[in-house]
Structures are given as structure tokens and as C-alpha cells.
PDB file of C-alpha atoms in Angstrom:
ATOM      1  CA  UNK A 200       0.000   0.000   0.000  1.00 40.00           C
ATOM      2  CA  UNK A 201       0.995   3.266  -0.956  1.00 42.00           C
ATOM      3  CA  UNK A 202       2.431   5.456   2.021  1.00 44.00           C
ATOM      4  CA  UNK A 203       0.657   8.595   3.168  1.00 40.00           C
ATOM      5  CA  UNK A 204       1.173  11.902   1.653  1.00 41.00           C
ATOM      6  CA  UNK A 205       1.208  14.659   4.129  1.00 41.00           C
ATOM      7  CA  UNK A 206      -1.220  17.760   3.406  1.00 40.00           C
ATOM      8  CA  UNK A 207      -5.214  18.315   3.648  1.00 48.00           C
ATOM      9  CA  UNK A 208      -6.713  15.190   4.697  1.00 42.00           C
ATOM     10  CA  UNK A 209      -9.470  15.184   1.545  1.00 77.00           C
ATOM     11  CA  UNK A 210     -10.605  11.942  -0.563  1.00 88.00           C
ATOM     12  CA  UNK A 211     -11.292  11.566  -4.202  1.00 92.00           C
ATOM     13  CA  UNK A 212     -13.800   9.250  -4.882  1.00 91.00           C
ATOM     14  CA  UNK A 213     -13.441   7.715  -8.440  1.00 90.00           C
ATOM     15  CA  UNK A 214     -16.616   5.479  -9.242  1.00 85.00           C
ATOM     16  CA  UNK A 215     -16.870   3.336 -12.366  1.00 84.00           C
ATOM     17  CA  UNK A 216     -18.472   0.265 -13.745  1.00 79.00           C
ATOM     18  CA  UNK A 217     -18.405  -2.438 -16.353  1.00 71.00           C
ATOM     19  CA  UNK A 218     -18.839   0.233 -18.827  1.00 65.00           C
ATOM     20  CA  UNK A 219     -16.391   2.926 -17.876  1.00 65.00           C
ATOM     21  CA  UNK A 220     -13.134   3.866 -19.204  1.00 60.00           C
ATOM     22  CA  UNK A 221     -11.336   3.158 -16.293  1.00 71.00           C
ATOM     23  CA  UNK A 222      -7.734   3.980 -17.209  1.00 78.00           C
ATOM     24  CA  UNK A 223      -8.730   7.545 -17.955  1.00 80.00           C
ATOM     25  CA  UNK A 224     -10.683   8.250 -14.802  1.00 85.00           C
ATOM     26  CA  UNK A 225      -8.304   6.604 -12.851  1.00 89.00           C
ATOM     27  CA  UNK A 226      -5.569   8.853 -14.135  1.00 86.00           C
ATOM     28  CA  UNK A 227      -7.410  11.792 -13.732  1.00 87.00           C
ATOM     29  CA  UNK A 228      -8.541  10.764  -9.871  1.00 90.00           C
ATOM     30  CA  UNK A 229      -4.747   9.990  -9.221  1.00 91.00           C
ATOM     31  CA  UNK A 230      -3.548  13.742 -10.828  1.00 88.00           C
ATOM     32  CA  UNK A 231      -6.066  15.164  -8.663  1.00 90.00           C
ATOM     33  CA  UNK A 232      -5.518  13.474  -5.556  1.00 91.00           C
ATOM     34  CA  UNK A 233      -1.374  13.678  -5.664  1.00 89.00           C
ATOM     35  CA  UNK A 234      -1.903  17.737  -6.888  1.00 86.00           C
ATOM     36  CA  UNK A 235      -4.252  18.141  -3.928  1.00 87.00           C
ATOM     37  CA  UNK A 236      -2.769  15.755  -1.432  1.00 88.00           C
ATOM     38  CA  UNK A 237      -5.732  13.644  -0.978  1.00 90.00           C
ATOM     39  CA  UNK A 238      -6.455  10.210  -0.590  1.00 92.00           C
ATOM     40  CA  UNK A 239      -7.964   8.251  -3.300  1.00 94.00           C
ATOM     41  CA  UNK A 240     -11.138   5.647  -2.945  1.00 92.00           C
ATOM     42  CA  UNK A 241     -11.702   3.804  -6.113  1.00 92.00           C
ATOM     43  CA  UNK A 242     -15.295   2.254  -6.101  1.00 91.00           C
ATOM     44  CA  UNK A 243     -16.106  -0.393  -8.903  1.00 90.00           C
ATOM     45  CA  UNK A 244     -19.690  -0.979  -9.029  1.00 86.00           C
ATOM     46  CA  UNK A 245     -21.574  -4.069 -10.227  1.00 82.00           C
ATOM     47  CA  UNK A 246     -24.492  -3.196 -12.419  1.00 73.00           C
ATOM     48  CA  UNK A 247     -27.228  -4.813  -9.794  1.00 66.00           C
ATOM     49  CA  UNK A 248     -29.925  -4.700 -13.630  1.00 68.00           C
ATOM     50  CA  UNK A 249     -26.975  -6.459 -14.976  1.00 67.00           C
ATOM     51  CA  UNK A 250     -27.279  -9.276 -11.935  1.00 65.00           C
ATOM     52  CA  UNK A 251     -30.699  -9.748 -12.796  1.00 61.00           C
ATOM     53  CA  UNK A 252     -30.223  -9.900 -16.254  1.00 64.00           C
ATOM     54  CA  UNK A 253     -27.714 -12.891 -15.807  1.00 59.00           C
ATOM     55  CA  UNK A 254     -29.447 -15.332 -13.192  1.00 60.00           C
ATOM     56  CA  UNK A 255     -32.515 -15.342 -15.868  1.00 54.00           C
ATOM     57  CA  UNK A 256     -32.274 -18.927 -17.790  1.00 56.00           C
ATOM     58  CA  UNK A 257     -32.901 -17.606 -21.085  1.00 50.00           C
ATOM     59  CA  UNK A 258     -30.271 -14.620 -20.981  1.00 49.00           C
ATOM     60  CA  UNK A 259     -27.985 -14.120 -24.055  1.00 48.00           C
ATOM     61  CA  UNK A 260     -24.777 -12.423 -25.143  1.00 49.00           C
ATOM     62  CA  UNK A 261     -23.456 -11.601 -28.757  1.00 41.00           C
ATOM     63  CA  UNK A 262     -19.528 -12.834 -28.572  1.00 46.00           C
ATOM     64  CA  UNK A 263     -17.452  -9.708 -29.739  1.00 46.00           C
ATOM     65  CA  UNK A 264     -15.581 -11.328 -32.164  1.00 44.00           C
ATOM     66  CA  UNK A 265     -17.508 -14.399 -32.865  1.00 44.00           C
ATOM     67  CA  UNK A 266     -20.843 -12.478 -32.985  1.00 43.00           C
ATOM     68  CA  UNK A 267     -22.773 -16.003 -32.003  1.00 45.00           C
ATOM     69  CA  UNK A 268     -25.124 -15.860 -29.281  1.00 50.00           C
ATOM     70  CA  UNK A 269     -24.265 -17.661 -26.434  1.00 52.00           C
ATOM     71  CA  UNK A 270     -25.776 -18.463 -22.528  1.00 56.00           C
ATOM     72  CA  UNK A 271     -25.247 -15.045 -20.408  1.00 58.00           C
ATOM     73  CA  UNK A 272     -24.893 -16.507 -16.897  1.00 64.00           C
ATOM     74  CA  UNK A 273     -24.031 -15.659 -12.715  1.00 70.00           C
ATOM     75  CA  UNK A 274     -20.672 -17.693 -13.383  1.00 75.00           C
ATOM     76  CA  UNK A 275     -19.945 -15.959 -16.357  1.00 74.00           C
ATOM     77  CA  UNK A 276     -20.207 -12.254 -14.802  1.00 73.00           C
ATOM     78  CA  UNK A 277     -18.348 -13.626 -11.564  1.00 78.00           C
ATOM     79  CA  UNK A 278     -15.341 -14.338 -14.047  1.00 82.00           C
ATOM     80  CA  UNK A 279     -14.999 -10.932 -16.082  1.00 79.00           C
ATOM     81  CA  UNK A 280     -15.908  -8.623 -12.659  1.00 81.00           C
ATOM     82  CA  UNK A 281     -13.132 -10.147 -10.734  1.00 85.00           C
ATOM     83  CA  UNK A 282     -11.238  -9.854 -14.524  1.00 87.00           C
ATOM     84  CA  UNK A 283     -11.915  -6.420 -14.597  1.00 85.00           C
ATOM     85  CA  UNK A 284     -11.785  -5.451 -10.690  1.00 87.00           C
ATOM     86  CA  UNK A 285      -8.031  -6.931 -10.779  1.00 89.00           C
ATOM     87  CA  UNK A 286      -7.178  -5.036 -13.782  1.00 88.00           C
ATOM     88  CA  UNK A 287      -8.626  -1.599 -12.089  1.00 89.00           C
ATOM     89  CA  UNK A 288      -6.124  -2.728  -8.962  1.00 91.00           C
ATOM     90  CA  UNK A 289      -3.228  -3.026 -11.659  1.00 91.00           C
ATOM     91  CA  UNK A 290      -4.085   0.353 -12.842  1.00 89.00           C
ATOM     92  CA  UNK A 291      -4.347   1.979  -9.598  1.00 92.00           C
ATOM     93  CA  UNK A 292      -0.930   0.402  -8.166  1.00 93.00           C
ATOM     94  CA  UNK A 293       0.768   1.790 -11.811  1.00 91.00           C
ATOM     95  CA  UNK A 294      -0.780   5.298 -10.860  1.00 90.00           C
ATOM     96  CA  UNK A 295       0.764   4.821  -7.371  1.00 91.00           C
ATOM     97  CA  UNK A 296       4.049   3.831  -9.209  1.00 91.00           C
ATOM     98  CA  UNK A 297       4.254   7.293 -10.887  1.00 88.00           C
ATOM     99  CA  UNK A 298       3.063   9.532  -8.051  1.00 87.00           C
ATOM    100  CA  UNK A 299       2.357   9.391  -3.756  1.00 85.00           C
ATOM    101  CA  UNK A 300      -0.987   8.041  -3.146  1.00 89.00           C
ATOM    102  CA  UNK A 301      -2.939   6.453  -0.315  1.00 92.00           C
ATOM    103  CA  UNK A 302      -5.429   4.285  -2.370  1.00 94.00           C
ATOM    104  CA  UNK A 303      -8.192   1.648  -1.908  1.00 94.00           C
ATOM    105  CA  UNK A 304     -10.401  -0.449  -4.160  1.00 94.00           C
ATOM    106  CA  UNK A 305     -14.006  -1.388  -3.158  1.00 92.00           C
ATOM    107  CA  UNK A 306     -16.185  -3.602  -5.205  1.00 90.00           C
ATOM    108  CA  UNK A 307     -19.457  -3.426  -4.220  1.00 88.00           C
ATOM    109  CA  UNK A 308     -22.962  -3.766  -6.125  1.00 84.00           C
ATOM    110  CA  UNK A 309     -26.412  -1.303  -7.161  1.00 82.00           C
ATOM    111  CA  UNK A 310     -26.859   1.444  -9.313  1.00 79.00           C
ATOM    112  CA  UNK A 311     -22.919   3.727 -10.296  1.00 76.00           C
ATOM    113  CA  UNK A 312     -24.921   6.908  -8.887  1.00 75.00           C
ATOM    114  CA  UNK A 313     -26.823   5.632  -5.783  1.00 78.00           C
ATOM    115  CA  UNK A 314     -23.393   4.225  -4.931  1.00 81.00           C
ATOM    116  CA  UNK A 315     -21.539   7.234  -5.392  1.00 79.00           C
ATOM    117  CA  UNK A 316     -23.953   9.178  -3.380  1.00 78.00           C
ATOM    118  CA  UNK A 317     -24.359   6.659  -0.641  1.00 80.00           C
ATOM    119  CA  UNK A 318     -20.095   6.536  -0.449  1.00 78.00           C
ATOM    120  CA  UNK A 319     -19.571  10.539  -0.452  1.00 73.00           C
ATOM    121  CA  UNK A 320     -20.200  11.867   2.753  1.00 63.00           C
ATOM    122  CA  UNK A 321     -16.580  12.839   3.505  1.00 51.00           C
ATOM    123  CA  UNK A 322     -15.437  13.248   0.063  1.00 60.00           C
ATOM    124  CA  UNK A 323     -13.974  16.755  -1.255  1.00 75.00           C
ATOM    125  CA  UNK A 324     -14.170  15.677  -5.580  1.00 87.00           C
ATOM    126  CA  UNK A 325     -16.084  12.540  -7.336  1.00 87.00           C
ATOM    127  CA  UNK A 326     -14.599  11.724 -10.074  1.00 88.00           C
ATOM    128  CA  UNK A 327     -17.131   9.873 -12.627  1.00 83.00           C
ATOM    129  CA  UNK A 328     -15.741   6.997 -15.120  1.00 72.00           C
ATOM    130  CA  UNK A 329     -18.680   5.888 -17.145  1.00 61.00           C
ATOM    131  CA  UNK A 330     -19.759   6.119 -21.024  1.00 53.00           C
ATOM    132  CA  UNK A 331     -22.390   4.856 -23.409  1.00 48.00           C
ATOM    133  CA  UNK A 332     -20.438   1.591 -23.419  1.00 45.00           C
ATOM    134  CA  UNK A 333     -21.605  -1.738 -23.424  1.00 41.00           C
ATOM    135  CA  UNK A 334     -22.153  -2.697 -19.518  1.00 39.00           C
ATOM    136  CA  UNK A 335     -20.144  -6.499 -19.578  1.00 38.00           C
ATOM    137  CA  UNK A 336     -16.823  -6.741 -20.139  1.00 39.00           C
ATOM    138  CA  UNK A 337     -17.530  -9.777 -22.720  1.00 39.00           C
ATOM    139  CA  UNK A 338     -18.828  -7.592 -25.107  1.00 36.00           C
ATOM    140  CA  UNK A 339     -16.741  -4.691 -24.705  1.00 42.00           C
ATOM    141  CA  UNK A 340     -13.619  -3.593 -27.697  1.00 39.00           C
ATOM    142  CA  UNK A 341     -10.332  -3.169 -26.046  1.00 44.00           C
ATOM    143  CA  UNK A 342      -9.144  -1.211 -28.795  1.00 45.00           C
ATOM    144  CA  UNK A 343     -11.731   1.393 -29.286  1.00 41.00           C
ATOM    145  CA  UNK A 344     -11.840   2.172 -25.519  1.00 45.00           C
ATOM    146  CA  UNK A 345      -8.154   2.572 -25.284  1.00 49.00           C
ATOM    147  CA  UNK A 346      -8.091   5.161 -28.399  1.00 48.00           C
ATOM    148  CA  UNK A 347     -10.520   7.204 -26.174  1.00 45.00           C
ATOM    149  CA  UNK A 348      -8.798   6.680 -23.423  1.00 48.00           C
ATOM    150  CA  UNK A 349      -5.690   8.364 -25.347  1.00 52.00           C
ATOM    151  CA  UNK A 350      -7.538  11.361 -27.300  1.00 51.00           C
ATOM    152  CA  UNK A 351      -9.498  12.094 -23.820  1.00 49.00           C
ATOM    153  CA  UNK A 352      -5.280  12.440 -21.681  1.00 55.00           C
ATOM    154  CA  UNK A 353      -4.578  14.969 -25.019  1.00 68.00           C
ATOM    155  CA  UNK A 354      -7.659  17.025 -24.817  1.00 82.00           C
ATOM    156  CA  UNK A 355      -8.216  20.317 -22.727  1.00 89.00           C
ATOM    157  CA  UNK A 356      -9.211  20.513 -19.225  1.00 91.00           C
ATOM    158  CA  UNK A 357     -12.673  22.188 -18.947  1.00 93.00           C
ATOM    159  CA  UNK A 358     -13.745  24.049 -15.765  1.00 95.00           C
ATOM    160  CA  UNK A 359     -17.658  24.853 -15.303  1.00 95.00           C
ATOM    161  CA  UNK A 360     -17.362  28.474 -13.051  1.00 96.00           C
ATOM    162  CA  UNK A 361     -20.238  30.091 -11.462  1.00 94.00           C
ATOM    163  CA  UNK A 362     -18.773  31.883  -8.557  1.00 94.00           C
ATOM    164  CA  UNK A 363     -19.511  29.654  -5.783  1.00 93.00           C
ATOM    165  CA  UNK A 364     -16.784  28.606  -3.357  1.00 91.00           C
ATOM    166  CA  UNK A 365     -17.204  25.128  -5.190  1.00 90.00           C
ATOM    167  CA  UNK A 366     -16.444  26.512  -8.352  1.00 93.00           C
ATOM    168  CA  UNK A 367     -13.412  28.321  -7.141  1.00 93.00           C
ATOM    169  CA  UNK A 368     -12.311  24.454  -5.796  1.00 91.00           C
ATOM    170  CA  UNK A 369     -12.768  23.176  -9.198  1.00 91.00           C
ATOM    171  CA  UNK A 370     -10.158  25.900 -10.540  1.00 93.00           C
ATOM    172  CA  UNK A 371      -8.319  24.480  -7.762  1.00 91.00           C
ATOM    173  CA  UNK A 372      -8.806  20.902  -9.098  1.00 91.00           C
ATOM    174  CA  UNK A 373      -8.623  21.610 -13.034  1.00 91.00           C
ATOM    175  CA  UNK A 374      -5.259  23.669 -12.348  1.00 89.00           C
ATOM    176  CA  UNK A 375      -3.619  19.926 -10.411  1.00 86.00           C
ATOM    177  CA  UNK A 376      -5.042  18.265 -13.756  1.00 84.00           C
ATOM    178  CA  UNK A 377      -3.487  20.852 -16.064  1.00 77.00           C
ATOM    179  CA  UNK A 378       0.100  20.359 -15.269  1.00 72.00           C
ATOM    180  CA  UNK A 379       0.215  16.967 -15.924  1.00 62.00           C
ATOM    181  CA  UNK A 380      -1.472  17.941 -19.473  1.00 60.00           C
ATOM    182  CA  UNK A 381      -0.758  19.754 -22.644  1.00 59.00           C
ATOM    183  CA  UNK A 382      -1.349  22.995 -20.212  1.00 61.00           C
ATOM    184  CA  UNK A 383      -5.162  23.839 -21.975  1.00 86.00           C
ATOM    185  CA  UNK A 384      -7.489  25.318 -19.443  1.00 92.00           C
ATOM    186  CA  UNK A 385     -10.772  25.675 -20.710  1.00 93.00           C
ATOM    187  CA  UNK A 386     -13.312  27.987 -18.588  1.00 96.00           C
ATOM    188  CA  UNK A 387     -16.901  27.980 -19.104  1.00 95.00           C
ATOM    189  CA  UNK A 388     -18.409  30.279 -17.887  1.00 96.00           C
ATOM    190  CA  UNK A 389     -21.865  29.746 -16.624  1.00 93.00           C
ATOM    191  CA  UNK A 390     -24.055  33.048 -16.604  1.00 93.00           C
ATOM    192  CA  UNK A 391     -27.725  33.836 -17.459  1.00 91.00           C
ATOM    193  CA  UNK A 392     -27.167  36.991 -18.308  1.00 92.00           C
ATOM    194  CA  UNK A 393     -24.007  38.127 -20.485  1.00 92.00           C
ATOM    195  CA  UNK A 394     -23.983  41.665 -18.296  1.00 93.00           C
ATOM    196  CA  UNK A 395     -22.312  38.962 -15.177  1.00 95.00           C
ATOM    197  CA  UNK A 396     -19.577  37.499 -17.352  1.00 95.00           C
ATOM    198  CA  UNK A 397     -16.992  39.948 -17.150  1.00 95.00           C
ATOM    199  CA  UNK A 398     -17.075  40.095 -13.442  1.00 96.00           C
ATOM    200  CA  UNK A 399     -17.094  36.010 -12.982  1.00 97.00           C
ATOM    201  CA  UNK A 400     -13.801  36.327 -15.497  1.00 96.00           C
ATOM    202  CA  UNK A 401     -12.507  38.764 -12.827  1.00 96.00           C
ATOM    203  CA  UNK A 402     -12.683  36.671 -10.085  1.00 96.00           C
ATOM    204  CA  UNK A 403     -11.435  33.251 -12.321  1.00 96.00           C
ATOM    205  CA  UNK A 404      -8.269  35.500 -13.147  1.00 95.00           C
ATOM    206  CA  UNK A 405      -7.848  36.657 -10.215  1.00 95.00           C
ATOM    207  CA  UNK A 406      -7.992  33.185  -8.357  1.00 92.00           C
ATOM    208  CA  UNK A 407      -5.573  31.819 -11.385  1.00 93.00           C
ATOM    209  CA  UNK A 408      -3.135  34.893 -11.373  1.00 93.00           C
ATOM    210  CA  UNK A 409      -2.401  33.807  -7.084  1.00 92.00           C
ATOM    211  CA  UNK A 410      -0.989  30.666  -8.757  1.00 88.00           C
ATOM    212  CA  UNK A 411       0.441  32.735 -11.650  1.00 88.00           C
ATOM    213  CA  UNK A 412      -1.461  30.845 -14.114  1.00 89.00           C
ATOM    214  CA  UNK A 413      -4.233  31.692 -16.974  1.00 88.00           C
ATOM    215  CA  UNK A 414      -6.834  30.058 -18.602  1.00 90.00           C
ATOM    216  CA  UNK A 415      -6.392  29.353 -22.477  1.00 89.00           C
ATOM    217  CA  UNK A 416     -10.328  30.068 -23.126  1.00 92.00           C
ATOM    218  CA  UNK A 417     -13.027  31.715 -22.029  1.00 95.00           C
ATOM    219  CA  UNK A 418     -16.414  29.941 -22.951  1.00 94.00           C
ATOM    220  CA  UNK A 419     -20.044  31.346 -21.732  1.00 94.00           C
ATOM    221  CA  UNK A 420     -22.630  29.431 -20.578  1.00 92.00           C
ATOM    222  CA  UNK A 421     -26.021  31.045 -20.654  1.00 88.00           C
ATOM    223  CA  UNK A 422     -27.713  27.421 -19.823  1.00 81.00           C
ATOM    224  CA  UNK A 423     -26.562  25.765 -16.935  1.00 72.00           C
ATOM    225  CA  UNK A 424     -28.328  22.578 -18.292  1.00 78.00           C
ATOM    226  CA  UNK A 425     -26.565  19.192 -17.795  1.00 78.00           C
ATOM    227  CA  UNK A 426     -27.498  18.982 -22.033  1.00 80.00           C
ATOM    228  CA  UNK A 427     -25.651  22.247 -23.065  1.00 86.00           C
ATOM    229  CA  UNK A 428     -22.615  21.492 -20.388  1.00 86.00           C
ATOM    230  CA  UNK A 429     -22.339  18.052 -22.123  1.00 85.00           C
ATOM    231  CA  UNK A 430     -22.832  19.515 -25.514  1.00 88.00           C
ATOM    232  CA  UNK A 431     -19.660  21.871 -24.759  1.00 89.00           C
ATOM    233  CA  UNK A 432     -17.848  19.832 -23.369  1.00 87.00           C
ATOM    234  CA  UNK A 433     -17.931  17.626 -27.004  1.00 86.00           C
ATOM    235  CA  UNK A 434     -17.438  20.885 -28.979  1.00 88.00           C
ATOM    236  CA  UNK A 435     -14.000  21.562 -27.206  1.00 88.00           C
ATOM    237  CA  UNK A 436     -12.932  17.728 -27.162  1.00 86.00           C
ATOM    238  CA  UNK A 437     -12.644  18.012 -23.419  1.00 88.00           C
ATOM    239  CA  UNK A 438     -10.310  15.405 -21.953  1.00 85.00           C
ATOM    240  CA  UNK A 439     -12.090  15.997 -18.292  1.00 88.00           C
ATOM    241  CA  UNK A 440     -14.688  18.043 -17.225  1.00 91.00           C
ATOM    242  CA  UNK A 441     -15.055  20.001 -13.697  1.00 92.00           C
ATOM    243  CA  UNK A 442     -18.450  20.776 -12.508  1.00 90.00           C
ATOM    244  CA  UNK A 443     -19.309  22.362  -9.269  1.00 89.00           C
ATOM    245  CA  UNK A 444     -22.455  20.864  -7.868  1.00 83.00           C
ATOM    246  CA  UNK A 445     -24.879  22.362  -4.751  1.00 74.00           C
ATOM    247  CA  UNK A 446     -26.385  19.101  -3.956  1.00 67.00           C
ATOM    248  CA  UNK A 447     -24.813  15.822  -5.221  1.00 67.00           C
ATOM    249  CA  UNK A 448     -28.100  13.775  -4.401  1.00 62.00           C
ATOM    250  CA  UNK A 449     -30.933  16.602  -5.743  1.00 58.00           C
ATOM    251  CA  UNK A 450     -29.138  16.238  -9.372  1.00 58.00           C
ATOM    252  CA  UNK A 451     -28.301  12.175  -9.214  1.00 59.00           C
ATOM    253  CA  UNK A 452     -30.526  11.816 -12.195  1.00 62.00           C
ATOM    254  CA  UNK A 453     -28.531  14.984 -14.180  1.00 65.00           C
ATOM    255  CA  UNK A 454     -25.338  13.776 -13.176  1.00 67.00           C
ATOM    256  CA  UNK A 455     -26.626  10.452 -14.809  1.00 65.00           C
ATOM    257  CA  UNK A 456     -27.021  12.129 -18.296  1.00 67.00           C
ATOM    258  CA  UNK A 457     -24.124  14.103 -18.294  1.00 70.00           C
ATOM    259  CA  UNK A 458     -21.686  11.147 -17.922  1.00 68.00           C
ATOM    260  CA  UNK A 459     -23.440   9.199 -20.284  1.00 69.00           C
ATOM    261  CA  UNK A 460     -23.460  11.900 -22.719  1.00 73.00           C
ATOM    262  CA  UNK A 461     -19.676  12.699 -23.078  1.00 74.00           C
ATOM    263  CA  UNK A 462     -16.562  10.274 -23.490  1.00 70.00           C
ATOM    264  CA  UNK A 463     -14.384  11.619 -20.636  1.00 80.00           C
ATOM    265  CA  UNK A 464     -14.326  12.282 -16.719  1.00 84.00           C
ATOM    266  CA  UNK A 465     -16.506  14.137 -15.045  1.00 87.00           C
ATOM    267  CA  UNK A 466     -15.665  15.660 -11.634  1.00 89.00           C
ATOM    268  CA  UNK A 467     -17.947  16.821  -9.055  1.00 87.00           C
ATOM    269  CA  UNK A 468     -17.129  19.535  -6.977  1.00 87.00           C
ATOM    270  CA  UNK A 469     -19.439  20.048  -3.904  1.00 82.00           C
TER     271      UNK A 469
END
């Protein structure tokens, strides 16, 4: 086990499931929690639908590369979450490799957001790993998640501000990402009115300029929707996105959306 890392005592909270593109959240939850000197809780969650699905006796699977049906079964889903669980432990002891961490791995079983919510009581960030991807690791391509995985470490780091003390934290957080990046800080800026923008860039300038940094781009935001955030978030390529949230629990089903909608990170700042 990792040793500690003196500083804040915090927690990142990376959740992901059969369908996420773990390599990518997990590098993003280990940045974060070595730039902000926090400890680092990776929770892989069993799809409980998914559970279901497989003790039924008539449940099929199309093979990936044989594309024959075959029996979908308990056994079967045993074998590739304990697969994939011990490859998420690989990837988490590389991370540890590169930087200080204290980490642990949790398997545990429900619904990715209801777990999230029920395991973040003491956590600072949430980092969220999951896509539009097939839910099983039987039917998943290797090759097409890993090319994601790559464009989404390339791509700018986008920072929702709305001048909160939770958006100022996710400055905080997308500047600990940045470094290890291509050094593209994105900042939306989320306003309904275009009169409030210049002021909000103020204060994000002001709060980068203490840590002698700027952002690349300036975006606006006029809806705060989950859709338009998503939709930006595409437009720009983001490689992670930083969202500060009011109420993790009132917006689980937003949350949802937005991490389903786009192919990269998505970190919660309460």
C-alpha cells in the first residue's frame, strides 16, 4: 500500500463500472488526488440490472468477435468482474508507481450513482468513469476504448465556473489536472445573463493569477443545463470536465445524463 502523503486530509472518490473507461478516470482521480494531497477511494460498481439480467435462464450475449449468441450466466459475470476489478487494482498500483498516493479499491454492487452518493459523505471531488459503453466486459472492444482513453489524456481541461466557493475548488482541481497535461485550461463560464460574465472572469483571473497561471479560453454558458454542459464539453474535445455541484443527491438523475453523454471524466465539486 501506498504510504501517506502529508497535506489536507481530503478523498477523491473515483466510481466506475463495467462500462467505464477506467484507465482515464483513474488517471485523472490519481492527478487530482497527488496535486491536492488527498487520498484516493476507487469504487467499482456491479451493475445490480446487470445481476438480474444474468441469473434469468434464457439470458444471451453476442460474442465480440464471434458475434454467435451464447448463454449469459451468474458464473460468467463472476469471471470478467473479478477480470476487470483486478485489472482496475493493476491500474491503480501503476498510478501509485508514478506519483504518492494512499489508495483503496471497493467492489461493491447497485446502481454507479446511488453508490456514489451513498459513499460521499466525507469526500472533497467525485470523479465519474462511465460512457455509453456496453455494460459487460464480454462484449466490450479493447481497442476502441483505449483510443478514447488516449484522445481524452490529449484534450483540454474544462472548468464549469459560477462563482460559488465550489467553483473556485474546481479551478483548484482543473489547475492539479493541467500540469500533468498539454497545459489547456478551458473555462466555461456559466451566466444567465451576459452583463455577469466579465465580473465572474474577474474573479477566475484573479484566483488563477495567485498561482500565476491563466486560462487558455473563455467559454459562456447562458444554460446551466446538464445537455448544453455536455454539448460543450464535445465541442472543445474536453479530456475531463469540472463541474461544481450544490447538492450531489438533488441532481443524481442529471449527473446520470451528463456522464453518459460525453466520453471523458466528469468531476464533481461540492
Amino acid at each position: 500500500m501506498p504510504q501517506p502523503v502529508p497535506g489536507d486530509a481530503k478523498r477523491i472518490v473515483v466510481a466506475l463500472d463495467t462500462g467505464s473507461l477506467s484507465g482515464v478516470a483513474i488517471d485523472a482521480a490519481a492527478r487530482l488526488a497527488a496535486g491536492l494531497h488527498a487520498e484516493l477511494q476507487a469504487l467499482f460498481v456491479e451493475d445490480s440490472k446487470l445481476r438480474r439480467l444474468a441469473d434469468l435462464p434464457f439470458a444471451r450475449e453476442l460474442g465480440n468477435m464471434s458475434a454467435q449468441h451464447r448463454r449469459f450466466d451468474a458464473a460468467e459475470l463472476d469471471r470478467a468482474i473479478r477480470v476487470q476489478a483486478r485489472q482496475l487494482r493493476h491500474a491503480l498500483e501503476a498510478a501509485a508507481r508514478e506519483r504518492p498516493l494512499i489508495w483503496s479499491l471497493e467492489v461493491v454492487r447497485g446502481d454507479l450513482i446511488a453508490v456514489l452518493l451513498e459513499h460521499t459523505s466525507a469526500a472533497d471531488l467525485v470523479v465519474l468513469g462511465r460512457t455509453r459503453r456496453p455494460a459487460y466486459l464480454g462484449v466490450r472492444v479493447p481497442s476502441v476504448a483505449r483510443r478514447i482513453e488516449r484522445r481524452a489524456m490529449r484534450h483540454p481541461v474544462v472548468a464549469v465556473f459560477d462563482g460559488t466557493a465550489a467553483a473556485t475548488r474546481a479551478l483548484d482541481a482543473a489547475l492539479a489536472l493541467e500540469r500533468r497535461s498539454k497545459g489547456e485550461l478551458v473555462v466555461a463560464i456559466r451566466a444567465p445573463q451576459q452583463e455577469q460574465i466579465a465580473a465572474l472572469r474577474a474573479q477566475v483571473d484573479a484566483a488563477l493569477a495567485v498561482q500565476r497561471r491563466a486560462a487558455s479560453e473563455y467559454l459562456w454558458l447562458q444554460d446551466a443545463g446538464i445537455a448544453n454542459i455536455a454539448e460543450t464539453a464535445k465541442r472543445r474535445r474536453a479530456g475531463v470536465v469540472l463541474l461544481p455541484v450544490a447538492d450531489l443527491a438533488r441532481a443524481e438523475h442529471e449527473f446520470e445524463g451528463l456522464v453518459d453523454e460525453i466520453a471523458c471524466p466528469v468531476v464533481l465539486i461540492p
